[in-house]
Coordinates of C-alpha atoms and ligand atoms in Angstrom, one line a residue:
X1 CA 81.6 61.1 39.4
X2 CA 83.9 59.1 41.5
X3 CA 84.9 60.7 44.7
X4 CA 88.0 60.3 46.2
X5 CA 88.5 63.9 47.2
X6 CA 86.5 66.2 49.5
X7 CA 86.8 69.7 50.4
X8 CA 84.8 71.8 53.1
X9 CA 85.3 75.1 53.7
X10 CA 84.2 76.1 57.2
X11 CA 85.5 74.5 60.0
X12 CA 82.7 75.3 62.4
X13 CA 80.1 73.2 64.7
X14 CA 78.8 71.3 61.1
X15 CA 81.6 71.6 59.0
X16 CA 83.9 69.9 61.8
X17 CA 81.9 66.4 62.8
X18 CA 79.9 66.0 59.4
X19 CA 83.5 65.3 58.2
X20 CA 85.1 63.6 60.9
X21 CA 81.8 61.2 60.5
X22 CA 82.1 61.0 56.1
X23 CA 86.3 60.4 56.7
X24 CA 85.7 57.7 59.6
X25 CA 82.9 55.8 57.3
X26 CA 85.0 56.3 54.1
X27 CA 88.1 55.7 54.5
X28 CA 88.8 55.7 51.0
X29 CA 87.7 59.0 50.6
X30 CA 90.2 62.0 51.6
X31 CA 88.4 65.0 53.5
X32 CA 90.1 67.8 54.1
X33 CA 88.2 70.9 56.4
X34 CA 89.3 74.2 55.7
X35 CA 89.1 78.0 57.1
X36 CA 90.4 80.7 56.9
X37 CA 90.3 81.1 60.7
X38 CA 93.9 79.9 61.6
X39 CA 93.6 79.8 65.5
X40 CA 90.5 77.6 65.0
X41 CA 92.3 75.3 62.5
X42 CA 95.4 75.4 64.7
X43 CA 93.4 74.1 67.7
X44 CA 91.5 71.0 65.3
X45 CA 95.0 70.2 64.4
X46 CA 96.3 70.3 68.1
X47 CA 98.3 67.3 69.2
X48 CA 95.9 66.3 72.3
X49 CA 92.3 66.6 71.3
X50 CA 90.8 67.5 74.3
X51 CA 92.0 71.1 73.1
X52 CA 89.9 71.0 70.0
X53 CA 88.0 74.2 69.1
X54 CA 84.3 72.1 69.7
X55 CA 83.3 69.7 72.5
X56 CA 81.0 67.2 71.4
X57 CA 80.5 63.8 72.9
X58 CA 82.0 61.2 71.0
X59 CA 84.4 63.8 68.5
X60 CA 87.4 63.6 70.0
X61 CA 87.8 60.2 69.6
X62 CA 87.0 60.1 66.3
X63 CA 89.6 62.8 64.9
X64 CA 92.1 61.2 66.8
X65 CA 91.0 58.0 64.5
X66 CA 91.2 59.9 61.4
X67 CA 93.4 62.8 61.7
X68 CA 96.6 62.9 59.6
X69 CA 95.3 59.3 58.1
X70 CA 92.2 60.4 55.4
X71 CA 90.8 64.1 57.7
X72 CA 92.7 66.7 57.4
X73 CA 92.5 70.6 58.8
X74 CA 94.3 73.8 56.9
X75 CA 93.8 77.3 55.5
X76 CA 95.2 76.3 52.4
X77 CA 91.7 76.5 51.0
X78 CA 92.5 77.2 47.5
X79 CA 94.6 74.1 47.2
X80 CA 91.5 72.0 49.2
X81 CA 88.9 73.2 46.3
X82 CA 91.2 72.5 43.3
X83 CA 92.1 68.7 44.2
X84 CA 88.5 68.2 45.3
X85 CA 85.8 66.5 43.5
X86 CA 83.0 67.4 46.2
X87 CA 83.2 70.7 47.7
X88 CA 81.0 71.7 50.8
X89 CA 80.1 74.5 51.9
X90 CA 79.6 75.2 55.8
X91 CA 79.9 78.9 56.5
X92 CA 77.8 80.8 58.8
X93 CA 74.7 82.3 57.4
X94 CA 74.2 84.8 60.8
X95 CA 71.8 87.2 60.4
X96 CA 72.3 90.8 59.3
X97 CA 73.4 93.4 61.0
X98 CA 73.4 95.4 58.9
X99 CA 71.2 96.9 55.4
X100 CA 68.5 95.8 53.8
X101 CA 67.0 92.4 55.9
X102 CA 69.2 94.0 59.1
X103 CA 67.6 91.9 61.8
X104 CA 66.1 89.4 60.3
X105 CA 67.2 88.4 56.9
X106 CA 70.6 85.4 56.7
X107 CA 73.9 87.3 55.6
X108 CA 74.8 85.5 52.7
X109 CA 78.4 87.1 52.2
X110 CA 80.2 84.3 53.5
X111 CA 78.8 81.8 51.3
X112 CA 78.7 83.8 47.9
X113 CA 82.5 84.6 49.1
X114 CA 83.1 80.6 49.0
X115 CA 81.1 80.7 45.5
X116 CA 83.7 83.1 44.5
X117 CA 86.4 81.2 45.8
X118 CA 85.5 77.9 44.0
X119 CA 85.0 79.6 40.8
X120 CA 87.9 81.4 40.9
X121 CA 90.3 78.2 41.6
X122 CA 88.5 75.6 39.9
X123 CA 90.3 74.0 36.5
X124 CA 88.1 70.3 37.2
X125 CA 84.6 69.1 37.1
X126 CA 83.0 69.7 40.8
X127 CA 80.1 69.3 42.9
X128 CA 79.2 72.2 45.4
X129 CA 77.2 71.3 48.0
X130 CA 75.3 74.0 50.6
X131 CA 75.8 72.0 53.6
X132 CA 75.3 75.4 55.7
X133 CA 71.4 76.5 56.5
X134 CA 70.5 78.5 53.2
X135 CA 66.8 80.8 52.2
X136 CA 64.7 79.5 49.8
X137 CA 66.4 79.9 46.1
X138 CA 69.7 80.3 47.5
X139 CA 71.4 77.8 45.1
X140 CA 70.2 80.3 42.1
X141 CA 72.8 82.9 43.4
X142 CA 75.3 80.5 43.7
X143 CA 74.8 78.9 40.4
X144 CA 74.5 82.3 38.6
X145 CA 78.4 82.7 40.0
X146 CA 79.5 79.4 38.9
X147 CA 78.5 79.5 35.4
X148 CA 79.7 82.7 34.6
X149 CA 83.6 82.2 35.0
X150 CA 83.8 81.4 31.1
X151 CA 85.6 78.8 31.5
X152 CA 84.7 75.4 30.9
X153 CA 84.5 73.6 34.2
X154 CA 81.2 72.1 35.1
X155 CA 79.3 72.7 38.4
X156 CA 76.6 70.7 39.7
X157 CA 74.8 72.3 43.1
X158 CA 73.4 70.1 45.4
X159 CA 71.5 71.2 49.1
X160 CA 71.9 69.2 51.4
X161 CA 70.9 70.5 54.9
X162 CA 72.4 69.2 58.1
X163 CA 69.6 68.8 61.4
X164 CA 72.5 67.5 63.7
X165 CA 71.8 69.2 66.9
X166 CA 74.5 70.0 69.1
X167 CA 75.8 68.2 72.1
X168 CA 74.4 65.1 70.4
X169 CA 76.3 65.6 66.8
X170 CA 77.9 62.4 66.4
X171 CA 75.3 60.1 67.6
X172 CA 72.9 62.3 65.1
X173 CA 75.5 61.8 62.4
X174 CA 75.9 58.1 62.3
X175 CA 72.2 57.5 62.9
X176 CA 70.7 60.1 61.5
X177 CA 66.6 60.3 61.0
X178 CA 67.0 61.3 57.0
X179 CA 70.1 62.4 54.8
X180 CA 68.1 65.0 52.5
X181 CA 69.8 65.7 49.3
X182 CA 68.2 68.3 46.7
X183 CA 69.0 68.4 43.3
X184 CA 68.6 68.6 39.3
X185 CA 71.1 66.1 37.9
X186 CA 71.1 62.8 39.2
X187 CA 74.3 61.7 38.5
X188 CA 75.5 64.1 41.0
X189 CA 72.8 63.3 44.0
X190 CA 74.0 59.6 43.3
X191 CA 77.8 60.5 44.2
X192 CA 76.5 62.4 47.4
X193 CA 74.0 59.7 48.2
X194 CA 77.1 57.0 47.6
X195 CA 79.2 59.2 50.3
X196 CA 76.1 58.6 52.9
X197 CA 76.0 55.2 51.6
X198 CA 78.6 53.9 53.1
X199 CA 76.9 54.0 56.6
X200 CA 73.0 55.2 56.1
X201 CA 70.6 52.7 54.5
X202 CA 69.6 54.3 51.1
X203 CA 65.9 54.1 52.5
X204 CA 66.5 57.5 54.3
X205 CA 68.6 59.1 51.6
X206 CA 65.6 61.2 50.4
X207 CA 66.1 62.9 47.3
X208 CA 64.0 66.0 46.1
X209 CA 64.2 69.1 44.3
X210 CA 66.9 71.7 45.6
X211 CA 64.1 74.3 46.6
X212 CA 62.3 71.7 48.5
X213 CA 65.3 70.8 50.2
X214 CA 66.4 74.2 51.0
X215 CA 63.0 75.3 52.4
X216 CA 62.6 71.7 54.3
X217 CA 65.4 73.1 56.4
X218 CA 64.3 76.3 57.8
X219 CA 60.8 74.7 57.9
X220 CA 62.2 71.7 60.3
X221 CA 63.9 74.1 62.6
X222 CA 60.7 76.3 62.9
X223 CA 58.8 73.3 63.6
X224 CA 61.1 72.3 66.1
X225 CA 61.0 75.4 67.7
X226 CA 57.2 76.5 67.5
X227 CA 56.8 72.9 70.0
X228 CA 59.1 74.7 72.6
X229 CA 57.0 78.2 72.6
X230 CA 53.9 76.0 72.4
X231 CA 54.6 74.1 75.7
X232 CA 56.0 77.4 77.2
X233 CA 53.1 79.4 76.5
X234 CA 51.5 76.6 78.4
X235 CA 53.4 76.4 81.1
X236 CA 52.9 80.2 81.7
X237 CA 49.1 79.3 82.2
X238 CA 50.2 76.8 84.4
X239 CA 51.9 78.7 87.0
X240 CA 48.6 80.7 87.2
X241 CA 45.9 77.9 87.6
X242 CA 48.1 75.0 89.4
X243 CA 48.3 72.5 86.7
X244 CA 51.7 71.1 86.0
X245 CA 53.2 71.7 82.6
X246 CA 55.7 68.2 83.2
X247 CA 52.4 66.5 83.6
X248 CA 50.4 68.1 80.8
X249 CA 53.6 67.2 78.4
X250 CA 53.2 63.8 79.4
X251 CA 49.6 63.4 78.7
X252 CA 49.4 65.6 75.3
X253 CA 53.2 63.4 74.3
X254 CA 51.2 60.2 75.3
X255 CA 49.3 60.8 71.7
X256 CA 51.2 59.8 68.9
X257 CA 50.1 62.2 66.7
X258 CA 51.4 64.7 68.9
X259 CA 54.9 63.0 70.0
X260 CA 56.4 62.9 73.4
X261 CA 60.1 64.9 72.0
X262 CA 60.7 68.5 72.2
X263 CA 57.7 69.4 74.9
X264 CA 60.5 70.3 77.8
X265 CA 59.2 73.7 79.1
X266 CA 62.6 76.3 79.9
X267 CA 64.0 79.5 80.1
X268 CA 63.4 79.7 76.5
X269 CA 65.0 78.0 73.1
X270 CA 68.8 79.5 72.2
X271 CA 71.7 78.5 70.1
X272 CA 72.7 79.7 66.6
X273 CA 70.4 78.7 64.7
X274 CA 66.5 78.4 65.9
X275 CA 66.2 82.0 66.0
X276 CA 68.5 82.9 63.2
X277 CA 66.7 80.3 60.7
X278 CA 63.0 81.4 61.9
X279 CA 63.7 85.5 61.5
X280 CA 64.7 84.1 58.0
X281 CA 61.7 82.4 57.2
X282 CA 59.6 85.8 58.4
X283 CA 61.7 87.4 55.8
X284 CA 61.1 85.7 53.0
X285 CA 57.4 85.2 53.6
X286 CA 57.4 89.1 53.9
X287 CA 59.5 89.6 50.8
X288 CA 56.6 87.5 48.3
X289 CA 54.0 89.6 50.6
X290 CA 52.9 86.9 52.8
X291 CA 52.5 88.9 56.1
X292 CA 49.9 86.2 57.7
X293 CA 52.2 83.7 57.1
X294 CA 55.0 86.1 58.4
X295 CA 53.2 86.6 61.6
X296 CA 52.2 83.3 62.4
X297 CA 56.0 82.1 62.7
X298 CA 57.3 85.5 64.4
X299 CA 55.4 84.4 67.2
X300 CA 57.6 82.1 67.9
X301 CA 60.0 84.2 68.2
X302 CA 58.0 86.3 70.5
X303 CA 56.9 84.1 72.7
X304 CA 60.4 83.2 73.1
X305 CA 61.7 86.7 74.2
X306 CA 58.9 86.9 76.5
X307 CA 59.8 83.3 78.3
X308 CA 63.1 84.9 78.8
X309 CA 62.3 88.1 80.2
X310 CA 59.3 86.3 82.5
X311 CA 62.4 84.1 84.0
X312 CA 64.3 87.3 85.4
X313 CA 61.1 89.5 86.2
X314 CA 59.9 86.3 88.6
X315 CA 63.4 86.1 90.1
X316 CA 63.7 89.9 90.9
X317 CA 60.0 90.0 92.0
X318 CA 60.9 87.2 94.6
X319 CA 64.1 88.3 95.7
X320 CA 61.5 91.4 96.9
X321 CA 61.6 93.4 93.9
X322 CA 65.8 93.9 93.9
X323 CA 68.7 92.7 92.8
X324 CA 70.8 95.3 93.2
X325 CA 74.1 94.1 95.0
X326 CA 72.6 90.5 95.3
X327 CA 74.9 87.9 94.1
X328 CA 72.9 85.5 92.0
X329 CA 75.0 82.4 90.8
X330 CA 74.3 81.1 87.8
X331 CA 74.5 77.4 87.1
X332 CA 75.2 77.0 83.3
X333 CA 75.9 79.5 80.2
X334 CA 75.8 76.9 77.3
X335 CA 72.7 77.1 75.5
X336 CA 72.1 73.3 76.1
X337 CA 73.8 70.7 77.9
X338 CA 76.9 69.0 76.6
X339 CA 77.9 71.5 74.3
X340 CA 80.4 74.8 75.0
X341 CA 78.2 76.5 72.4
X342 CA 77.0 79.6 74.1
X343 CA 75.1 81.4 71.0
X344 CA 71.6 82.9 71.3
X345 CA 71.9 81.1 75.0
X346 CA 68.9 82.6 77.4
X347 CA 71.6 82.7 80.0
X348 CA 72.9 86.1 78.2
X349 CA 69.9 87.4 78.4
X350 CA 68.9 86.4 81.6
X351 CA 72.5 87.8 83.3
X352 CA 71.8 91.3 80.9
X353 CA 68.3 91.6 82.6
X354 CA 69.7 91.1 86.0
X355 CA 73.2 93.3 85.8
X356 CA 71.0 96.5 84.3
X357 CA 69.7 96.0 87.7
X358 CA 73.0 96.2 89.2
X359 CA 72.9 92.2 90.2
X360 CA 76.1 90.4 91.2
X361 CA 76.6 87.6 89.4
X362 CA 78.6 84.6 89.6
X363 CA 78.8 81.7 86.7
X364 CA 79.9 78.3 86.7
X365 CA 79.6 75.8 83.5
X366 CA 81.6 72.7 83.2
X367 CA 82.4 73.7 79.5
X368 CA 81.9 77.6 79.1
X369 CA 85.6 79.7 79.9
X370 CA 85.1 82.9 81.8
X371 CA 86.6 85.0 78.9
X372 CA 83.8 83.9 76.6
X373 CA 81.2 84.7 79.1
X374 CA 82.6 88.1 79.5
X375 CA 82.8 88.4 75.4
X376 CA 79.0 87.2 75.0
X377 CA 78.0 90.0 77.3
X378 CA 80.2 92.8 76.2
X379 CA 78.8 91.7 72.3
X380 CA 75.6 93.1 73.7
X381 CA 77.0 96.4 73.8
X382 CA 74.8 97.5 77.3
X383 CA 77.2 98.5 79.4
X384 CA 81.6 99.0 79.4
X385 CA 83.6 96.1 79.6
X386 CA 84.9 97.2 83.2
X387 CA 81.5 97.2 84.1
X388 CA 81.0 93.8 82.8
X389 CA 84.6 92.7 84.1
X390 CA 83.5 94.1 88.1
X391 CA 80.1 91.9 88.2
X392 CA 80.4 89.3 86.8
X393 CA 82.7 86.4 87.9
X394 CA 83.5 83.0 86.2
X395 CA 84.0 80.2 88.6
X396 CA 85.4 76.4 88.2
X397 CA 84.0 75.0 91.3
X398 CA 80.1 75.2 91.6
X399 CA 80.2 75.6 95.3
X400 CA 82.6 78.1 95.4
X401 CA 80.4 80.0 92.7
X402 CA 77.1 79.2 95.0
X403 CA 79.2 80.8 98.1
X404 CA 77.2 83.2 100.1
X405 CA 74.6 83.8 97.1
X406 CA 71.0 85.0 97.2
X407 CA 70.0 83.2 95.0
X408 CA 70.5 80.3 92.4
X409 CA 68.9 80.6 88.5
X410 CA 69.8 77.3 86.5
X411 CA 70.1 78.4 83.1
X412 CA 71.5 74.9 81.3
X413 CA 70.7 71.4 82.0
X414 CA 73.7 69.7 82.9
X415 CA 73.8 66.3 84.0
X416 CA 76.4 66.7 87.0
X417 CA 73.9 69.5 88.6
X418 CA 72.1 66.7 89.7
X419 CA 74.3 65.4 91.5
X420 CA 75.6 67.9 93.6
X421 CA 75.3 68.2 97.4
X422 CA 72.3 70.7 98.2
X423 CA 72.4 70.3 101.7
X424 CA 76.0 71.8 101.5
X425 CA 75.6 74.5 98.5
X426 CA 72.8 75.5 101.0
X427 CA 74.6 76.0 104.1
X428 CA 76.8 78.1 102.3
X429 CA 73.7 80.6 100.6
X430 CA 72.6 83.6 102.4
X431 CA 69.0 82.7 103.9
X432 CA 66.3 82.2 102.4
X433 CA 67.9 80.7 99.7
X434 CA 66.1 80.4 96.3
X435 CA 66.4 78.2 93.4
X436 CA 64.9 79.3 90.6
X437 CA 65.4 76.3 87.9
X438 CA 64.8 76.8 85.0
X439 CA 65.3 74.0 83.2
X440 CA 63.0 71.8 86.0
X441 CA 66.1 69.3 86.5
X442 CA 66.3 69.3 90.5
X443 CA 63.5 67.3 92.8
X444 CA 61.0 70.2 94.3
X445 CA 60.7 68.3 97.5
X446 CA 64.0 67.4 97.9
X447 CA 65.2 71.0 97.8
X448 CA 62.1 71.9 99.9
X449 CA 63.6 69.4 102.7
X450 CA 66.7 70.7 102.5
X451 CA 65.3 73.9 103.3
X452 CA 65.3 75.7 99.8
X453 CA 63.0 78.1 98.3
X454 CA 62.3 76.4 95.2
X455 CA 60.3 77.7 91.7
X456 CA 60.7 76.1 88.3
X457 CA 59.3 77.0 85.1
X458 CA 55.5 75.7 84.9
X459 CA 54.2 74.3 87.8
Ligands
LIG1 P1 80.5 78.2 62.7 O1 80.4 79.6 62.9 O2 80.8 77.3 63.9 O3 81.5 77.8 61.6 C1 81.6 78.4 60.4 C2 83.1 78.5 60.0 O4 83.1 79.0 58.6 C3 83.9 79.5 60.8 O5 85.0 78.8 61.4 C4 84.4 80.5 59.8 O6 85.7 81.0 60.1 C5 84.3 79.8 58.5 N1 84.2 80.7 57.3 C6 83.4 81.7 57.1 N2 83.6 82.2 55.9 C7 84.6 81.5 55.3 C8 85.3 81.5 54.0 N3 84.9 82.4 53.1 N4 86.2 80.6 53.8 C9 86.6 79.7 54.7 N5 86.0 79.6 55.9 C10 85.0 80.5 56.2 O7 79.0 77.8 62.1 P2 78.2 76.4 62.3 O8 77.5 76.4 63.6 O9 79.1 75.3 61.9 O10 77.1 76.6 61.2 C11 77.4 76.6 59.8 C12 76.1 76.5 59.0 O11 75.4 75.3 59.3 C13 75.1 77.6 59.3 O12 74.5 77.9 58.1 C14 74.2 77.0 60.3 O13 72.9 77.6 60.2 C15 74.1 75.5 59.8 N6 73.8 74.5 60.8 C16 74.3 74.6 62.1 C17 74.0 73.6 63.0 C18 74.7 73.7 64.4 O14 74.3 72.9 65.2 N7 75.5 74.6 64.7 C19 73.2 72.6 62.7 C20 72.7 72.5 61.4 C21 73.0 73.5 60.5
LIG2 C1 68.6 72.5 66.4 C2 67.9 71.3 65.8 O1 67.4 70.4 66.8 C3 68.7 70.6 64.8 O2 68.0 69.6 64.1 C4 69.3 71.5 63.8 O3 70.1 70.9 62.9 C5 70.0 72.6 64.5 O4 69.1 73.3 65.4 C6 70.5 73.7 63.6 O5 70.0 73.9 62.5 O6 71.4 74.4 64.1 P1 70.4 72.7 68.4 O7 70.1 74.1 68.3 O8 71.8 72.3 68.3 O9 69.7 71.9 67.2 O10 69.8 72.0 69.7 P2 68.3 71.6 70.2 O11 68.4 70.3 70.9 O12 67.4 71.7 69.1 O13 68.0 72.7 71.3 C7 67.8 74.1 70.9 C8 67.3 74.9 72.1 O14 66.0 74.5 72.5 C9 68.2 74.7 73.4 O15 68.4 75.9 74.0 C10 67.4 73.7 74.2 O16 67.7 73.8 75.6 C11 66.0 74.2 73.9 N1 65.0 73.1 74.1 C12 65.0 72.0 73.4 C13 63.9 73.3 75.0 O17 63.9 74.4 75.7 N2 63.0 72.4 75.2 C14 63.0 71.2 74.5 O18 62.1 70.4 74.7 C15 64.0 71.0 73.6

């Protein structure tokens, strides 16, 4: 099939680079992204693009390239699927909150809505493709929907994962490690793989079958993840016997069977979809019976929770076993560096830990608003909003935030924290002053000299 036209429904943290990337290589190709969140497609669609919805290195520049010319945002999503050749699908697969699987298993409501959608508008040929993180099998349900409309439109369903990883989308997109496209008919993997074509070599277009490709998914995340609680379980053993987790990362990195990526040790792994994609993968090992296989990967997710939890008992237990009416500033909310994506971050679970015991706390992130901060914390649902509102403060200048604090947690990477004045944030701290990083960015001795009470994670 020759594309010319291609729809994708979900204009989230996927949906919005993958296709700024696909309409800057093929120019050719129209792409339009729709939603049926207005405010979100109101703000891709804004005039200067430093007000889009996302902030990722490198985006900005390329919607301002292709917007209006061959990318396009709306909520006219019917119109988007019925001049469309490709359709994908980038919805949020959270996971439940509710019913059967509450707690672990993806909600697939927004996808089977899309399914529905596409069915219901479709009078041409089309290719659906699950761009969005999908269980095992998932293309069955959506196929069952598609051929039963009784009409006689043709679907073809292709997976076709995406292992972008925020903060570094665009760099991930144009060079990406392998495009992975499952599927039965060929003719339609060929029209995908053509898309990818026009910028990734056709050695790293791997085709396979579309179960493979949808379990290859949650498998790379829980790979990805499983290295993170493995070197923070180490680094836990660490702080009790004086070896040094950067060091041990090094030397077990230094082995190439092992790889020198992913072995940072931190307050513990967040954003949407580690945590999400893993409970998942418990849930369908549980659901063919496979509880060993089920238990092996919840331990990630353990380990995980406990790494979090370890980070605010240490930093109560040094500030002399209380918080309470301490101001504790907080030096990032993002989940990672160079993102404004705040889901599943540790810092929300961190600041919970330390409010239920009546801690002051004060945030600055170069990308996170106050009024989300206050809206990831009141989601938890642990105390009222007013509560929420009187203790916890959003700053825009990391000194003022730092002001006559007891302490200082680090909670995101960021660059530009390295390159603050210490001597200065610490003349302004109530003494002693302790740093607890935990994301093992600043120089120990430095903030020693300076006059700091310093502890990272794992050493
Ligand atoms: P997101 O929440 O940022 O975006 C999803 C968008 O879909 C939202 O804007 C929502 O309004 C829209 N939507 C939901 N139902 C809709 C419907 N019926 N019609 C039209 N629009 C609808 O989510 P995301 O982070 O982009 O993730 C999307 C998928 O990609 C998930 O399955 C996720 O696991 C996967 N994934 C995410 C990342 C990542 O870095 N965030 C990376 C790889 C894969
Ligand atoms: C992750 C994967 O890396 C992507 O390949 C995948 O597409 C994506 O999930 C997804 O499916 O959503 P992302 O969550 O955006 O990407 O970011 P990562 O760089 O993987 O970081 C995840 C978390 O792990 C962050 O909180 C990060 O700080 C933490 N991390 C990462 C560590 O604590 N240590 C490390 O060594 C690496």
């Amino acid at each position: 099939m020759k594309i010319t036209n291609i729809c994708c429904i979900g204009a989230g943290y996927v949906g919005g680079p993958t296709m700024a990337v696909i309409a800057k290589m093929n120019p050719k190709i129209k792409v339009t992204i729709v939603d049926i969140n207005a405010e979100r497609i109101a703000a891709w669609n804004d005039e200067d693009v430093s007000n889009l919805p996302i902030y990722e290195p490198g985006l900005a520049k390329i919607v301002k390239e292709t917007r209006g010319k061959n990318l396009f945002f709306s909520t006219e999503i019917d119109q988007a699927i019925s001049e469309s050749e490709m359709i994908f699908i980038s919805v949020n697969t959270p996971t439940k909150t509710y019913g059967k699987g509450k707690g672990m298993a993806a909600d697939l409501k927004y996808v089977e809505l899309c399914a529905r959608n596409i069915a219901e508008v479709a009078t041409t040929d089309k290719i659906v493709v699950e761009k969005s993180t999908l269980p095992v099998r998932t293309a069955q349900a959506i196929k069952s929907i598609l051929h039963n409309t009784g009409s006689e439109v043709k679907f073809e369903i292709l997976s076709n994962p995406e292992f972008l990883a925020e903060g570094t989308a665009i760099e991930d997109l144009l060079n990406p490690d392998r495009v992975l496209i499952g599927g039965e008919s060929e003719a339609a993997i060929e029209s995908l793989a053509k898309v990818y074509g026009s910028w990734v070599s056709q050695d790293r277009i791997l085709r396979t079958n579309i179960w493979s490709s949808e379990l290859s998914k949650l498998t790379a995340n829980a790979f990805l993840a499983q290295r993170i609680s493995s070197i923070n379980a180490i680094s836990e053993l660490c702080e009790h016997t004086e070896a040094n987790v950067s060091e041990v990362a090094k030397a077990i990195g230094m082995d190439s069977r092992i790889g020198s990526k992913f072995l940072n040790a931190s307050i513990g792994f967040g954003g949407s979809c580690f945590q999400k994609d893993i409970l998942n993968l418990v849930y369908i090992a549980r659901s063919y019976g496979l509880n060993a296989v089920a238990d092996y990967w919840e331990q990630v997710i353990i380990l995980n929770d406990h790494q979090k939890r370890r980070f605010s008992d240490n930093l109560i237990s040094t500030l002399y076993n209380t918080v309470s009416g301490k101001k504790i500033a907080m030096l990032g909310w993002a989940f990672k560096k160079d993102t404004n994506d705040t889901r599943e971050s540790a810092a929300i679970y961190v600041a919970d830990h330390l409010l239920s015991e009546q801690a002051h706390i004060a945030v600055y992130d170069p990308k996170v608003s106050g009024i989300k901060i206050q809206s990831d914390l009141n989601y938890l649902n642990t105390r009222t909003e007013e509560e929420n509102n009187d203790l916890v403060k959003a700053f825009e200048d990391p000194y003022k935030a730092t002001e006559n604090s007891h302490a200082i947690a680090i909670m995101t990477e960021w660059d530009e924290f390295k390159t603050y004045n210490w001597g200065k944030i610490y003349d302004g701290m109530k003494k002693p002053a302790f740093i607890f990083d935990g994301r093992n960015i600043l120089d120990k001795t430095e903030m020693e000299t300076i006059g700091f009470e310093y502890s990272s994670i794992g050493k």
